[in-house]
Short mmCIF file of C-alpha atoms and ligand atoms in Angstrom, two decimals:
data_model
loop_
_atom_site.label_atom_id
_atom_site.label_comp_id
_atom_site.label_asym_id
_atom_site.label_seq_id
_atom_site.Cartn_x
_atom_site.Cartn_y
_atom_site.Cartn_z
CA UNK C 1 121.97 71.71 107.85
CA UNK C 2 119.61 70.18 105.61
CA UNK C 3 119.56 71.30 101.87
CA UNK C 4 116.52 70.67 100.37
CA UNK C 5 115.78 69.63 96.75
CA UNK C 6 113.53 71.82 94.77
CA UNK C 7 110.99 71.14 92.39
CA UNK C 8 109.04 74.07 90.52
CA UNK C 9 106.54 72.93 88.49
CA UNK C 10 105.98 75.57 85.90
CA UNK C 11 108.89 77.42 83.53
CA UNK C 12 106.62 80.54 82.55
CA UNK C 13 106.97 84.48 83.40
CA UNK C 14 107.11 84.26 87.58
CA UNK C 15 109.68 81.23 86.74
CA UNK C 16 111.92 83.47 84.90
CA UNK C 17 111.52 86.38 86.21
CA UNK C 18 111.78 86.12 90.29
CA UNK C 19 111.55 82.10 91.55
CA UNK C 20 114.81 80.53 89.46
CA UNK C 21 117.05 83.31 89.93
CA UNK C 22 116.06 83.36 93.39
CA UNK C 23 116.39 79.63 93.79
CA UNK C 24 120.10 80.05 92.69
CA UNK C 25 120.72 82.67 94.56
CA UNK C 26 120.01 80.56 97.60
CA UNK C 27 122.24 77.40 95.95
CA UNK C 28 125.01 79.72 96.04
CA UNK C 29 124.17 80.54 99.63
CA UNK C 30 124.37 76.86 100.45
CA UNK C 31 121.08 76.89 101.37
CA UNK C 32 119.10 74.88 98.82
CA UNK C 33 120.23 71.48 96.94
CA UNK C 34 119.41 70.74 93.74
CA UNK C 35 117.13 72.43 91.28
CA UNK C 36 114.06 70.60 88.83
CA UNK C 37 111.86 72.22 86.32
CA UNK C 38 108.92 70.69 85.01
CA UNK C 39 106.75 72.52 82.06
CA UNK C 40 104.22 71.08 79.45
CA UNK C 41 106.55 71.93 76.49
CA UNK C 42 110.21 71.74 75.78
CA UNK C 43 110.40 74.88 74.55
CA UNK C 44 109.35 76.64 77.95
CA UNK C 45 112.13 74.55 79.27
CA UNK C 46 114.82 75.41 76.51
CA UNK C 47 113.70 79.08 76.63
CA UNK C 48 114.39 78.91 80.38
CA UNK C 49 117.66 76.85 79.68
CA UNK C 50 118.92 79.45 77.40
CA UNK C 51 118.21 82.72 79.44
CA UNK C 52 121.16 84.42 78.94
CA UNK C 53 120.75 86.66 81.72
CA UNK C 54 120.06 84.36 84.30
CA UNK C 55 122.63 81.30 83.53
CA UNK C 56 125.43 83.68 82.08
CA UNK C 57 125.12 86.96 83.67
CA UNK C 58 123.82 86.15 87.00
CA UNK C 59 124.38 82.41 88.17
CA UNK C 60 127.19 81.00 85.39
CA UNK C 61 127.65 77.26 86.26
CA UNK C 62 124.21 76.77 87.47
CA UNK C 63 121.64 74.60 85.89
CA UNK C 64 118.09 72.97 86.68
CA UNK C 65 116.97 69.37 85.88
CA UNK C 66 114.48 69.63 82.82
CA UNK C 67 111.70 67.55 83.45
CA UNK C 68 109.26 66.44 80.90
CA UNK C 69 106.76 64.20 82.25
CA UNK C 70 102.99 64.85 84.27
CA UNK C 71 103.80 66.97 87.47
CA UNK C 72 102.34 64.04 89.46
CA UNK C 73 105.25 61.61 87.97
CA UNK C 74 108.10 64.24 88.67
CA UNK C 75 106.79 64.55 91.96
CA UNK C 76 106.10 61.14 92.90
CA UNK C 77 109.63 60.23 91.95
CA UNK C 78 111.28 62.54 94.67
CA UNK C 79 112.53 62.14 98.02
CA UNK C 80 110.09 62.45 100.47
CA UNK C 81 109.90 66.10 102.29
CA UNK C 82 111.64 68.12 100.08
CA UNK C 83 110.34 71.40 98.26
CA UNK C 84 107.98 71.91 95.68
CA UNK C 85 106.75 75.05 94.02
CA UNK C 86 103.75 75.77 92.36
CA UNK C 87 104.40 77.94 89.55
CA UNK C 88 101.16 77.01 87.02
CA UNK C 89 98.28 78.92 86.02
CA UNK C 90 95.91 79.60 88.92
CA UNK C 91 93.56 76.49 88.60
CA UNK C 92 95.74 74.22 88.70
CA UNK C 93 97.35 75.11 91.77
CA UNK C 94 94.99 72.87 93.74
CA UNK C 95 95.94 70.06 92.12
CA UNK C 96 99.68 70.34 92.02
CA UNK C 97 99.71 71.81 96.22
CA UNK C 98 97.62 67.98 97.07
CA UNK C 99 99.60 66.12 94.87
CA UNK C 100 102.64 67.46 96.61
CA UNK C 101 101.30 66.95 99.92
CA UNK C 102 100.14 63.41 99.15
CA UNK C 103 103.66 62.67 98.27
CA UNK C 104 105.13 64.23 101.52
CA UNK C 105 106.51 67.32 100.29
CA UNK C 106 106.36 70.73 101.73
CA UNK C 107 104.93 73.00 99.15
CA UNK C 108 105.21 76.81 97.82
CA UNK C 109 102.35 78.30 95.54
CA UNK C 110 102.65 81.53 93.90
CA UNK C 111 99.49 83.55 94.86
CA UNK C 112 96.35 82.79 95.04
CA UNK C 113 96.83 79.65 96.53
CA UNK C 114 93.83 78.23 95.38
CA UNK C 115 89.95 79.77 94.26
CA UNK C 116 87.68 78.23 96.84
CA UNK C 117 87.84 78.81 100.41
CA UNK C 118 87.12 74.86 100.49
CA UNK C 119 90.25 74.08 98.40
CA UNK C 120 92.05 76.05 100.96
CA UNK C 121 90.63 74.29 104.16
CA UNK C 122 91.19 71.06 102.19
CA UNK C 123 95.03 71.85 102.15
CA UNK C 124 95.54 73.25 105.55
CA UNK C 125 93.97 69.95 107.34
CA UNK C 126 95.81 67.88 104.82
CA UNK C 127 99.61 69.67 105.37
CA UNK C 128 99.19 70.01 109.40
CA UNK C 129 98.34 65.76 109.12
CA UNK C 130 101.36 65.61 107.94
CA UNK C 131 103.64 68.46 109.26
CA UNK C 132 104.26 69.97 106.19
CA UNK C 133 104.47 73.19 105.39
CA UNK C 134 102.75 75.46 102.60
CA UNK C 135 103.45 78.88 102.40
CA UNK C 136 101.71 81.04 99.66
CA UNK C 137 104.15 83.55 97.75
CA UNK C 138 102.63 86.94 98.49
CA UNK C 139 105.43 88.91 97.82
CA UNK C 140 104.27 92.33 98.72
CA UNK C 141 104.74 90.88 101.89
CA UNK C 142 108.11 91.17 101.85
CA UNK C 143 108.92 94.87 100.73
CA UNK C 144 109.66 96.99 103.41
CA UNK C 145 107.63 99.58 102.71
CA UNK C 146 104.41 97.22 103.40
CA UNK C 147 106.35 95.79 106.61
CA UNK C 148 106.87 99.69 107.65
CA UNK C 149 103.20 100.54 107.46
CA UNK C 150 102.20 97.45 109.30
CA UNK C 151 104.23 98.66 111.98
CA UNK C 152 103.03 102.18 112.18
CA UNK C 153 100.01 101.14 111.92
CA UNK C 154 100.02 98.49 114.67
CA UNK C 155 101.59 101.48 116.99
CA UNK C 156 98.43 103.23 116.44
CA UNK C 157 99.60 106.32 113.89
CA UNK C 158 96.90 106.10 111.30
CA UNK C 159 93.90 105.18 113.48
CA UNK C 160 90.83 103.46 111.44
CA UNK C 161 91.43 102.06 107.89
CA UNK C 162 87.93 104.06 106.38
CA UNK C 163 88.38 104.27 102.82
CA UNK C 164 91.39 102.89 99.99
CA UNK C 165 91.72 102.72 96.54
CA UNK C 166 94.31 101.01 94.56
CA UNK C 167 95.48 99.92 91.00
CA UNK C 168 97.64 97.55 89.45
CA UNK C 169 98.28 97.46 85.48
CA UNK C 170 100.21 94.97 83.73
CA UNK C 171 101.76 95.52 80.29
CA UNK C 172 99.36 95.16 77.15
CA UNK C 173 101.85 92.51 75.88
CA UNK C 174 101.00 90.38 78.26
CA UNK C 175 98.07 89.42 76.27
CA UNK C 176 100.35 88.14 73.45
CA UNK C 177 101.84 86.05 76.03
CA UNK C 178 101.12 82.80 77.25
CA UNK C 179 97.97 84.05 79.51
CA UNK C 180 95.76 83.90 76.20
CA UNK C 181 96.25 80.29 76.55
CA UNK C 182 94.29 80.13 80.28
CA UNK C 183 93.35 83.67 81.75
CA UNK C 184 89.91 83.15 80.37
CA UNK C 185 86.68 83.63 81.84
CA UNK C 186 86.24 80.36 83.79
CA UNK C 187 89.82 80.51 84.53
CA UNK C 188 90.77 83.65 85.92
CA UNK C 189 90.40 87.28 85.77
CA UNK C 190 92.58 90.72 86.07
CA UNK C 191 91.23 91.62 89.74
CA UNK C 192 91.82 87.78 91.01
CA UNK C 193 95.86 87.66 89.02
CA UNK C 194 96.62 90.65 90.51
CA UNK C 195 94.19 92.40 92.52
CA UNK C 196 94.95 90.11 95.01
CA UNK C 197 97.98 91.46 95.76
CA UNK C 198 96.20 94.36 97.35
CA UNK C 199 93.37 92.45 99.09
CA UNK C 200 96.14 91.04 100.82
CA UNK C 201 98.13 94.29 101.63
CA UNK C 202 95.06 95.94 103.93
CA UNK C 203 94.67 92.41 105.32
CA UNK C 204 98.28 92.19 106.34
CA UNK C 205 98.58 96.19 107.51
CA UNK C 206 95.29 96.30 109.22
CA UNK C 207 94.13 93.05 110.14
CA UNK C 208 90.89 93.32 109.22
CA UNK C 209 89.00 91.04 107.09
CA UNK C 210 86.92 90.90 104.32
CA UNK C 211 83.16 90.33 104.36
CA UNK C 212 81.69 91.35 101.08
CA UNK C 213 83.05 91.76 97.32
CA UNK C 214 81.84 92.97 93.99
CA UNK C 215 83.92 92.66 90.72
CA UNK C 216 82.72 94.63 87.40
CA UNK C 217 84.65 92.81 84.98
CA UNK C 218 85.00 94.17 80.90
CA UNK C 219 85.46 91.17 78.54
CA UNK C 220 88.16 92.19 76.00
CA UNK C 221 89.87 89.99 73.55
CA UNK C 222 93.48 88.50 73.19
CA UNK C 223 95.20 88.10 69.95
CA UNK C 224 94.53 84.72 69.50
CA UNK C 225 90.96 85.30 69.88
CA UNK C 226 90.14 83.77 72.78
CA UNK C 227 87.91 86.36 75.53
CA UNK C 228 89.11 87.41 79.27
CA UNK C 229 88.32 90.00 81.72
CA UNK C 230 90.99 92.10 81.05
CA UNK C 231 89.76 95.01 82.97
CA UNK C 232 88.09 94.57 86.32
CA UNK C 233 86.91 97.12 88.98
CA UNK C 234 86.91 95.82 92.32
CA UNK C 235 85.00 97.28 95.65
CA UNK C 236 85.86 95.34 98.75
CA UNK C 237 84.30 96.06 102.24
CA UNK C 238 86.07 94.92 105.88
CA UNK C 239 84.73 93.83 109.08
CA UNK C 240 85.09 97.22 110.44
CA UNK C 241 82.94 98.72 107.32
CA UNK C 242 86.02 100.14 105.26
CA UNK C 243 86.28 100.29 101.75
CA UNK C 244 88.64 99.17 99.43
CA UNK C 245 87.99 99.86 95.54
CA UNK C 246 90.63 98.19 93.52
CA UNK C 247 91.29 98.43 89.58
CA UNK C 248 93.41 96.34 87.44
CA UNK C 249 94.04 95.36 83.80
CA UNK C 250 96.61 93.99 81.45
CA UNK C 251 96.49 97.69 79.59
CA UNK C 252 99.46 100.00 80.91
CA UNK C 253 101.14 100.98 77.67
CA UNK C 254 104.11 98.72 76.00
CA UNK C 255 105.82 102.47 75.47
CA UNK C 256 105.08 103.30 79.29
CA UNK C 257 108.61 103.35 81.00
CA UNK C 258 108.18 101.18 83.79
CA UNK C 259 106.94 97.28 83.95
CA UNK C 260 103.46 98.12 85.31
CA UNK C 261 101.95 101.12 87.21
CA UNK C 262 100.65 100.46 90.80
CA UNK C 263 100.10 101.69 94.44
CA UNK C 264 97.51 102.30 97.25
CA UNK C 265 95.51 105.34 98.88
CA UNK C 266 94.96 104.35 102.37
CA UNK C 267 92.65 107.08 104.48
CA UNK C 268 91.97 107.01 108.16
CA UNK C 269 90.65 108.39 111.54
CA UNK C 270 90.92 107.88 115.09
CA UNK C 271 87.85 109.76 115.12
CA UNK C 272 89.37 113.48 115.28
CA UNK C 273 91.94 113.43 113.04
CA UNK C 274 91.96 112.07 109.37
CA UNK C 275 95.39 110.05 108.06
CA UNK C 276 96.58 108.72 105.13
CA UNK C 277 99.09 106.91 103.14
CA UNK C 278 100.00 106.55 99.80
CA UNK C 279 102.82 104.03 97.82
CA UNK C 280 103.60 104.58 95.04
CA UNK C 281 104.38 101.01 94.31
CA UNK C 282 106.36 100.59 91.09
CA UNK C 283 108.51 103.48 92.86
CA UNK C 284 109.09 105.93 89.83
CA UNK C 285 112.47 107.54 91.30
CA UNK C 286 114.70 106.63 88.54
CA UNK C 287 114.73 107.67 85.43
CA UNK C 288 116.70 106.18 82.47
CA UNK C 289 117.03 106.98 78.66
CA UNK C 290 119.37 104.47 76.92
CA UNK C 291 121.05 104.97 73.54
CA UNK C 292 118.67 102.06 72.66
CA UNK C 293 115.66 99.84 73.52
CA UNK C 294 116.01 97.27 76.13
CA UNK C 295 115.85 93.45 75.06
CA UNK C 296 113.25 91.98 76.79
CA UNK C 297 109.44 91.90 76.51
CA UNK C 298 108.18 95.12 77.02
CA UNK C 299 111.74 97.10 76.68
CA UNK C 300 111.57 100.52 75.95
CA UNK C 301 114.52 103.79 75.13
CA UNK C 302 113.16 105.32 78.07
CA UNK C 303 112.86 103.63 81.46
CA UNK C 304 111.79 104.06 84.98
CA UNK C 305 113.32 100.74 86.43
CA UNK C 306 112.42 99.97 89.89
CA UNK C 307 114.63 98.69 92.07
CA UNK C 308 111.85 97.20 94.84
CA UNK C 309 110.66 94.13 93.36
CA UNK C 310 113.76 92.64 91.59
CA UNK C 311 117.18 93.41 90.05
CA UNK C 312 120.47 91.89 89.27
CA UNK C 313 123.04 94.26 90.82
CA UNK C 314 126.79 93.36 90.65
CA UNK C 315 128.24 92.87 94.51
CA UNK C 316 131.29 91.54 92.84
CA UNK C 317 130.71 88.18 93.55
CA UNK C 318 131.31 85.37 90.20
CA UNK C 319 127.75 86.74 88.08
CA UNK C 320 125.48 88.90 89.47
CA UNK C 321 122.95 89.09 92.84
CA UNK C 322 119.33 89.07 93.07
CA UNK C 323 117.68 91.80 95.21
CA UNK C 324 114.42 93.25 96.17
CA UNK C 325 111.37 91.96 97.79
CA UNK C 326 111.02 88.98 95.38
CA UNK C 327 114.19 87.91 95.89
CA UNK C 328 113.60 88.13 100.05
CA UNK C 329 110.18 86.42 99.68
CA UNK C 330 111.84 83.36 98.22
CA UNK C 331 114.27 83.40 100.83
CA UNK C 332 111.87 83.47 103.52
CA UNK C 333 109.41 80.88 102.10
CA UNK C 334 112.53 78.70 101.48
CA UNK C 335 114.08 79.20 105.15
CA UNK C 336 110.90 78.26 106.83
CA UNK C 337 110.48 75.23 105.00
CA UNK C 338 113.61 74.16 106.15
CA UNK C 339 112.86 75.10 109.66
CA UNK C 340 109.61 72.87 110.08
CA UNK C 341 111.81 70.20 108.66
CA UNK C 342 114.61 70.83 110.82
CA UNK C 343 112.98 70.46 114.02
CA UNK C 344 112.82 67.17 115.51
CA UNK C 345 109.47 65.49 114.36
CA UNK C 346 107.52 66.12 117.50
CA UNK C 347 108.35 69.51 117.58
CA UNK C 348 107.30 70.32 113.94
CA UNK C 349 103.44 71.16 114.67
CA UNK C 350 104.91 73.57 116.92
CA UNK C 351 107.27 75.39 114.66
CA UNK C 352 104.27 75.49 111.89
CA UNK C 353 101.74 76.95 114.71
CA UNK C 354 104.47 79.40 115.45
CA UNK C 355 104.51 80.59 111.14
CA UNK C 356 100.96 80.59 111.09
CA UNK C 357 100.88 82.91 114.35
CA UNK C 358 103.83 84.95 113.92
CA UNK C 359 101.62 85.65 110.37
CA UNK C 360 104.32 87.62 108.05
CA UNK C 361 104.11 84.77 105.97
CA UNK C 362 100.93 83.94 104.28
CA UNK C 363 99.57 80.60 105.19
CA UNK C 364 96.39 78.38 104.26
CA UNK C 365 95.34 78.86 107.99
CA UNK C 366 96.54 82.57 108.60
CA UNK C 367 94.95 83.95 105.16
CA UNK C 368 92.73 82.01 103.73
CA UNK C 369 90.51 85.45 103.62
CA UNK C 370 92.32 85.75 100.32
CA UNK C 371 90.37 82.60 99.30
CA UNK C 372 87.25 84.30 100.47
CA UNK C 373 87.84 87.12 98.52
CA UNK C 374 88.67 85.63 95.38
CA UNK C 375 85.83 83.14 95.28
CA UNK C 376 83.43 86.14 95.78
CA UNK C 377 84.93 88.10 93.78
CA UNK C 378 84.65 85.11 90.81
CA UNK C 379 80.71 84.90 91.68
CA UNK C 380 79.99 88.82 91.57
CA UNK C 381 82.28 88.99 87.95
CA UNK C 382 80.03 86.47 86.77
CA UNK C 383 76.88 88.39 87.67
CA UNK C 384 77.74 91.13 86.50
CA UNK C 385 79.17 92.86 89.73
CA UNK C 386 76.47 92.11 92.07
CA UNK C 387 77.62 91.57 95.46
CA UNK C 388 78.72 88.69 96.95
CA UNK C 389 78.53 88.27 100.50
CA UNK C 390 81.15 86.34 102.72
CA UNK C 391 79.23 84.13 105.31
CA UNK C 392 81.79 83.31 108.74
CA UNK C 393 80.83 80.15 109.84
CA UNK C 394 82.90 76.43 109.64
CA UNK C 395 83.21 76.62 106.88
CA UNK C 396 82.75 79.97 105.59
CA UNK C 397 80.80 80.46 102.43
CA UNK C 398 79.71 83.00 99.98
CA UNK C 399 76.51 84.22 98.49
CA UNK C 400 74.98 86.33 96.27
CA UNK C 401 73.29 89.37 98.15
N1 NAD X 501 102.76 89.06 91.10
C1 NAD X 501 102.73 87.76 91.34
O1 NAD X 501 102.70 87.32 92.46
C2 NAD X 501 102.67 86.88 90.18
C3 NAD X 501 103.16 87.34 89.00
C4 NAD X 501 103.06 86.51 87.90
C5 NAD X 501 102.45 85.28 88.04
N2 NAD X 501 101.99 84.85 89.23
C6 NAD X 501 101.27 83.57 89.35
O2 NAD X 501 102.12 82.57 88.84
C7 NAD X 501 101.33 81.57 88.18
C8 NAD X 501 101.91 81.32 86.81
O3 NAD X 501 101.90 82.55 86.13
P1 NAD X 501 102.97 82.88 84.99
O4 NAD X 501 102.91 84.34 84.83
O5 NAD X 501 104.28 82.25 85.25
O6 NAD X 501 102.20 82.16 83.77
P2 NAD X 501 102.78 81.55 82.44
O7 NAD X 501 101.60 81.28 81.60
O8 NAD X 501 103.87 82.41 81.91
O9 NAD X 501 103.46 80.18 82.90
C9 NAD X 501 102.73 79.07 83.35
C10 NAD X 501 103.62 77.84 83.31
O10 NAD X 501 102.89 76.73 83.80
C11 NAD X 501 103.22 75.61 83.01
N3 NAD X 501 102.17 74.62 83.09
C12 NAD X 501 100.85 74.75 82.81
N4 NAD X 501 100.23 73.57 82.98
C13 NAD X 501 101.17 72.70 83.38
C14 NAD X 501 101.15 71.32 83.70
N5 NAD X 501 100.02 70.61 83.66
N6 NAD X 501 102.33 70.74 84.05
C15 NAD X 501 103.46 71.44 84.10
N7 NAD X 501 103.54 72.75 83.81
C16 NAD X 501 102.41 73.36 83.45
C17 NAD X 501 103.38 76.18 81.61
O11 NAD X 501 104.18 75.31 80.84
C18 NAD X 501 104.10 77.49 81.90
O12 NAD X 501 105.49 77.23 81.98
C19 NAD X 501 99.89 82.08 88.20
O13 NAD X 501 99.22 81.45 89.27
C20 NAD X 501 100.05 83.54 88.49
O14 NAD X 501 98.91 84.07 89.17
C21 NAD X 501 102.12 85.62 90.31
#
């Protein structure tokens, strides 16, 4: 079977925390060859090098190439049609996914693929030209509690998605992080880093689609001075008329005991009954109080770890073994990749047809509504929360109401 190199361009937080470790999880499975990083700075690579917990702990004896030099250089000097991730800051995503692309490779971004719906057009007709695939790392996708509501929903239990609301707060230390660097106004903002993530959920559950956003956005400032929209109140309304009203900031307390605070409200009818569902999404089952704080950003005495997203667990294998949704995401991205380029050549429009169909993983063609949504959503935040219309058509476009 083929095993594919791997590039990742980008060493930062999603590096560390979910794509390497999955990445060698999947060397070890014999399913993936070998493993580049590229970063701006040496010290994102050295700090990545030096992880204890991922190349002591968890994956002893493996390593990644460091690379050094412009993306476009470390790309251009691969083998054609192997694997690259995008792992960089959200507007440069574009750039990396059609440089990849233009040098044959098949291509993973870490969500939101891009911020125009004509970015994302661009990169579907470019990748089917060329057979290649691009799959766009939603991981919610992959928990099973969002594949078990899709399926209860698609047999009918909850009836109409009417009304939702849902929140997503990263840790105030993020702002000391890196993010102070590019999650600035132009840039990015809380509701399009994360909210996202929930955009996508109804989309995925319900299959409806978006047609009109408004973002109230509340500038607030990071310690190096520079300005974001750290807090961002979303409302998004569906094809059907639902509502979704989604909240999100970098705010939930360094002392809180769990690594963010998040879920959904879902509330239906099939017209004379109401339904409803509720996740509690950073599942708060477990409770831990250590003898000390934890060492790592954001570590606290007490804890509420989840064990959903990601977690090394010891299977008593050499190290330790990756679980949780991130972890499966990875996999899947990784295994389909490998599938377009294992079928013969003529048969590889058919296999990526078949992805974009099948639809559990996200794909420029099967969700570019996410693209919709976040370039609305980037017009109404910069008017103030005035909504923003999404226009169907070919292509579709947005407008201020
Ligand atoms: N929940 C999620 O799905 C999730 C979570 C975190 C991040 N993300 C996404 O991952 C992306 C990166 O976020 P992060 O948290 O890792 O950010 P980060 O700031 O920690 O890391 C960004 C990395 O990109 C690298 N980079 C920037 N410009 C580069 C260039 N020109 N060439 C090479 N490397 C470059 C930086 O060196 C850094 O290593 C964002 O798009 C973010 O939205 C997704």
């Amino acid at each position: 079977m083929l095993k594919p190199a791997v590039t990742m361009i980008g060493g930062g937080m999603i590096a560390h925390d979910q794509i390497l470790p999955s990445l060698y999880q999947l060397q070890r499975m014999d399913l993936i060859g070998p493993v580049t990083v590229c970063a701006r700075s040496p010290e994102t690579l050295r700090s990545l090098a030096d992880n204890a917990m991922i190349h002591q702990r968890a994956f002893p004896g493996h390593s990644f190439t460091p690379a050094l030099d412009p993306y476009a250089d470390v790309i251009a000097a691969m083998p054609p049609r192997q694997i690259v991730i995008a792992a960089v800051p959200d507007q440069i995503h574009y750039d990396v996914v059609m440089t990849a692309l233009r040098h044959d490779q098949h291509v993973i971004a870490v969500k939101p693929l891009v911020l125009t719906i004509a970015h994302a057009l661009e990169i579907e007709r470019f990748a089917k030209s060329r057979n290649l695939f691009v799959g766009i790392e939603y991981h919610k996708r992959f928990d099973d509690r969002t594949l078990l509501a899709r399926r209860r929903f698609r047999e009918g239990m909850f009836g109409e998605f009417k009304l939702g609301t849902a929140r997503l707060m990263e840790k105030w230390y993020y702002r000391r992080s890196n993010f102070q660097n590019w999650f600035t106004p132009e840039n990015s903002d809380a509701f399009t880093y994360i909210g996202c993530h929930y955009v996508d959920f109804v989309a995925f559950v319900t299959g409806l689609r978006p047609t009109a956003v408004s973002v109230y956005g509340i500038m607030d400032r990071f310690p190096n001075g520079k300005e974001g929209y750290l807090w961002t109140d979303a409302r998004v309304i569906w094809n059907n008329g639902a509502c979704l009203n989604v909240q999100n900031t970098l705010s939930f307390p360094d002392e809180a005991p769990g690594s963010n605070t998040q879920g959904i409200m879902m509330y239906f009818s099939d017209g004379e009954r109401g339904a409803w569902l509720e996740h509690s999404d950073q599942y708060r089952g477990i409770r831990y109080c250590y003898t000390r704080r934890m060492d790592s950003d954001g570590g606290t005495v007490f804890h509420e770890p989840s064990t959903e997203y990601f977690q090394y667990i010891d299977t008593g294998v050499p190290g330790l073994t990756c679980t949780g949704y991130g972890f499966r995401s990875i996999d899947y991205l990784i295994r389909a990749a490998i599938r377009v380029e294992s079928a013969p050549a003529m048969d590889r429009a058919v296999v990526l047809q078949e992805i974009d169909d099948v639809g559990v993983l996200a794909t420029p063609a099967n969700s570019n509504f996410n693209e919709m949504v976040i370039e609305a959503g980037r017009l109404s935040i910069q008017n103030g929360g005035r909504l923003v219309v999404i226009e169907p058509g070919s292509p579709p476009s947005v407008r201020l109401d």
